[in-house]
Coordinates of C-alpha atoms in Angstrom, one line a residue:
X77 CA 133.9 207.6 -121.7
X78 CA 131.0 209.2 -119.8
X79 CA 131.7 212.0 -117.4
X80 CA 131.4 210.7 -113.8
X81 CA 129.1 212.6 -111.5
X82 CA 130.6 213.7 -108.1
X83 CA 129.0 215.5 -105.3
X84 CA 130.8 217.1 -102.4
X85 CA 129.1 218.4 -99.2
X86 CA 131.0 221.0 -97.3
X87 CA 130.8 223.5 -94.4
X88 CA 132.9 226.6 -95.1
X89 CA 134.1 226.5 -91.5
X90 CA 135.9 223.2 -91.8
X91 CA 139.6 223.5 -92.8
X92 CA 139.7 219.8 -93.7
X93 CA 136.7 220.2 -96.1
X94 CA 138.6 223.1 -97.6
X95 CA 141.6 220.9 -98.2
X96 CA 139.4 218.2 -99.7
X97 CA 137.7 220.7 -102.0
X98 CA 141.1 222.0 -103.3
X99 CA 142.1 218.3 -103.9
X100 CA 138.9 217.7 -105.8
X101 CA 139.5 220.7 -108.0
X102 CA 142.8 219.1 -108.9
X103 CA 141.0 215.8 -109.7
X104 CA 138.8 217.7 -112.1
X105 CA 141.9 218.5 -114.2
X106 CA 143.0 214.9 -114.5
X107 CA 139.8 212.8 -114.4
X108 CA 136.6 213.2 -116.4
X109 CA 134.4 214.2 -113.5
X110 CA 131.7 216.8 -112.9
X111 CA 131.4 218.1 -109.4
X112 CA 128.2 219.4 -107.7
X113 CA 129.0 221.4 -104.6
X114 CA 126.5 221.0 -101.8
X115 CA 126.1 222.1 -98.2
X116 CA 126.2 220.4 -94.9
X117 CA 126.5 222.1 -91.6
X118 CA 128.6 221.5 -88.5
X119 CA 126.1 223.6 -86.6
X120 CA 123.4 221.2 -87.5
X121 CA 125.5 218.2 -87.0
X122 CA 126.5 219.3 -83.4
X123 CA 123.0 220.3 -82.3
X124 CA 122.3 218.9 -78.8
X125 CA 125.9 217.6 -78.3
X126 CA 127.9 218.4 -75.2
X127 CA 130.7 220.6 -76.6
X128 CA 133.5 222.7 -75.1
X129 CA 132.5 226.4 -74.7
X130 CA 134.8 227.6 -77.4
X131 CA 133.4 225.1 -79.9
X132 CA 129.8 226.1 -78.9
X133 CA 130.6 229.7 -79.8
X134 CA 132.1 228.6 -83.1
X135 CA 129.0 226.6 -83.9
X136 CA 126.8 229.6 -83.1
X137 CA 128.8 231.8 -85.4
X138 CA 128.9 228.9 -88.0
X139 CA 125.2 229.5 -88.9
X140 CA 126.1 232.6 -90.8
X141 CA 128.0 231.3 -93.8
X142 CA 125.8 228.2 -94.3
X143 CA 122.5 230.2 -94.1
X144 CA 123.8 232.9 -96.5
X145 CA 125.0 230.3 -99.0
X146 CA 121.6 228.6 -98.8
X147 CA 119.8 231.9 -99.3
X148 CA 122.0 232.8 -102.3
X149 CA 121.6 229.4 -103.8
X150 CA 117.8 229.5 -103.5
X151 CA 117.6 233.1 -105.0
X152 CA 120.3 232.9 -107.6
X153 CA 120.8 229.2 -108.5
X154 CA 123.2 226.3 -107.8
X155 CA 126.0 228.0 -109.9
X156 CA 126.7 230.5 -107.1
X157 CA 127.5 227.9 -104.5
X158 CA 131.1 227.2 -105.4
X159 CA 132.2 230.8 -106.0
X160 CA 130.7 231.9 -102.7
X161 CA 132.3 228.9 -100.9
X162 CA 135.7 229.8 -102.5
X163 CA 135.4 233.4 -101.5
X164 CA 134.3 232.7 -97.9
X165 CA 136.8 229.9 -97.4
X166 CA 139.7 231.9 -98.8
X167 CA 139.0 234.6 -96.2
X168 CA 138.6 232.1 -93.3
X169 CA 141.3 229.5 -94.1
X170 CA 143.9 231.5 -96.0
X171 CA 143.2 235.0 -94.6
X172 CA 142.7 233.9 -91.0
X173 CA 139.4 235.9 -90.7
X174 CA 137.7 234.8 -87.5
X175 CA 134.6 237.0 -87.9
X176 CA 132.5 234.7 -90.1
X177 CA 129.9 237.4 -90.7
X178 CA 132.6 239.8 -92.0
X179 CA 134.1 237.0 -94.2
X180 CA 130.6 236.2 -95.6
X181 CA 129.7 239.8 -96.3
X182 CA 133.0 240.5 -98.1
X183 CA 132.5 237.3 -100.1
X184 CA 129.1 238.4 -101.3
X185 CA 130.6 241.6 -102.6
X186 CA 133.4 239.7 -104.3
X187 CA 131.2 237.4 -106.3
X188 CA 128.7 240.1 -107.1
X189 CA 125.7 239.0 -105.0
X190 CA 123.4 241.4 -103.2
X191 CA 124.7 242.6 -99.9
X192 CA 121.3 242.1 -98.3
X193 CA 121.8 238.4 -98.5
X194 CA 123.8 238.7 -95.3
X195 CA 120.5 239.2 -93.5
X196 CA 119.8 235.5 -94.0
X197 CA 122.3 234.8 -91.2
X198 CA 119.8 236.2 -88.7
X199 CA 116.8 234.0 -89.6
X200 CA 116.0 230.4 -89.9
X201 CA 114.0 231.0 -93.1
X202 CA 116.4 228.9 -95.2
X203 CA 117.2 226.3 -92.6
X204 CA 114.8 223.7 -94.0
X205 CA 116.6 223.9 -97.4
X206 CA 120.0 223.7 -95.6
X207 CA 118.9 220.7 -93.5
X208 CA 117.6 218.8 -96.5
X209 CA 121.0 219.1 -98.1
X210 CA 122.8 218.1 -94.9
X211 CA 120.5 215.2 -94.3
X212 CA 121.2 213.8 -97.8
X213 CA 124.9 213.6 -96.9
X214 CA 124.2 212.0 -93.5
X215 CA 121.9 209.4 -95.1
X216 CA 124.8 208.3 -97.3
X217 CA 127.5 207.9 -94.7
X218 CA 125.9 208.0 -91.2
X219 CA 126.0 210.6 -88.4
X220 CA 129.3 209.7 -86.8
X221 CA 131.3 211.6 -89.3
X222 CA 131.5 215.3 -90.3
X223 CA 132.4 217.2 -93.4
X224 CA 133.4 216.6 -96.1
X225 CA 131.2 213.9 -97.6
X226 CA 131.7 212.8 -101.2
X227 CA 129.5 210.8 -103.4
X228 CA 130.9 209.4 -106.7
X229 CA 128.3 207.8 -109.0
X230 CA 126.5 206.2 -106.1
X231 CA 129.6 205.4 -103.9
X232 CA 129.8 207.7 -100.8
X233 CA 132.4 208.3 -98.1
X234 CA 133.6 210.8 -95.6
X235 CA 136.9 212.5 -96.5
X236 CA 139.5 212.1 -97.6
X237 CA 141.2 214.0 -94.9
X238 CA 144.6 215.0 -96.4
X239 CA 147.3 217.6 -96.0
X240 CA 148.6 219.0 -98.2
X241 CA 146.2 218.4 -101.1
X242 CA 147.7 216.2 -103.7
X243 CA 148.2 217.8 -107.1
X244 CA 148.1 216.5 -110.7
X245 CA 148.1 212.8 -111.3
X246 CA 148.7 212.2 -107.5
X247 CA 145.3 213.8 -107.0
X248 CA 143.8 211.5 -109.6
X249 CA 145.3 208.4 -108.0
X250 CA 144.0 209.3 -104.6
X251 CA 140.5 209.7 -106.2
X252 CA 140.7 206.3 -107.9
X253 CA 141.8 204.7 -104.6
X254 CA 139.0 206.3 -102.6
X255 CA 136.4 205.2 -105.0
X256 CA 137.8 201.7 -105.2
X257 CA 138.0 201.2 -101.4
X258 CA 134.6 202.9 -100.6
X259 CA 132.9 200.9 -103.4
X260 CA 133.9 197.6 -101.7
X261 CA 130.9 195.9 -100.2
X262 CA 131.2 195.8 -96.5
X263 CA 134.0 198.3 -96.3
X264 CA 133.6 200.9 -93.5
X265 CA 136.7 202.6 -92.3
X266 CA 140.4 203.3 -92.7
X267 CA 142.0 205.7 -90.3
X268 CA 145.2 206.9 -88.6
X269 CA 146.0 209.8 -86.3
X270 CA 146.6 213.2 -88.0
X271 CA 150.2 214.3 -87.5
X272 CA 150.0 217.7 -89.3
X273 CA 147.6 220.6 -89.6
X274 CA 146.0 221.7 -92.9
X275 CA 148.7 223.0 -95.2
X276 CA 147.2 225.8 -97.3
X277 CA 149.3 226.1 -100.4

């Protein structure tokens, strides 16, 4: 059977996208898929929206990791995206680092990328590249959702939002179900209230 192409759009800030990415890594072990890791940005998504002050501050700080990943990807190729996302996300979501610049700088060192890439956080030089990737995700699912967005061989959806991330064959079954439901013509939404926070295990 042919390998199925999967694309996931993430923002390193989002704990739910982090959970989804860990799930998708499990799916890679039990289904014949090949994942491309792409960026979207909550800072872009929330531009011009009326937000609480603390969320505004987070969105302002949120430019740092997405701009640096965009700069790294442009300079060093698509293959650096996932390792850099993993290194940043581990510090933010597992390590509790709230200084996103510090998390990003340490991640650059961990994956062996030039330290001066952190300077991309202070310029909009790579924003067009970032926005192009973000817009591709939004075109697939609409702008009333956030991150993550997943596209599976032409079928796209927001989510899944899940905690904890299923493992092994349970991860595979969730993948099969998501693709089946999202691929149904005219299907738009399933949702229920979240009753737990992300469980980082």
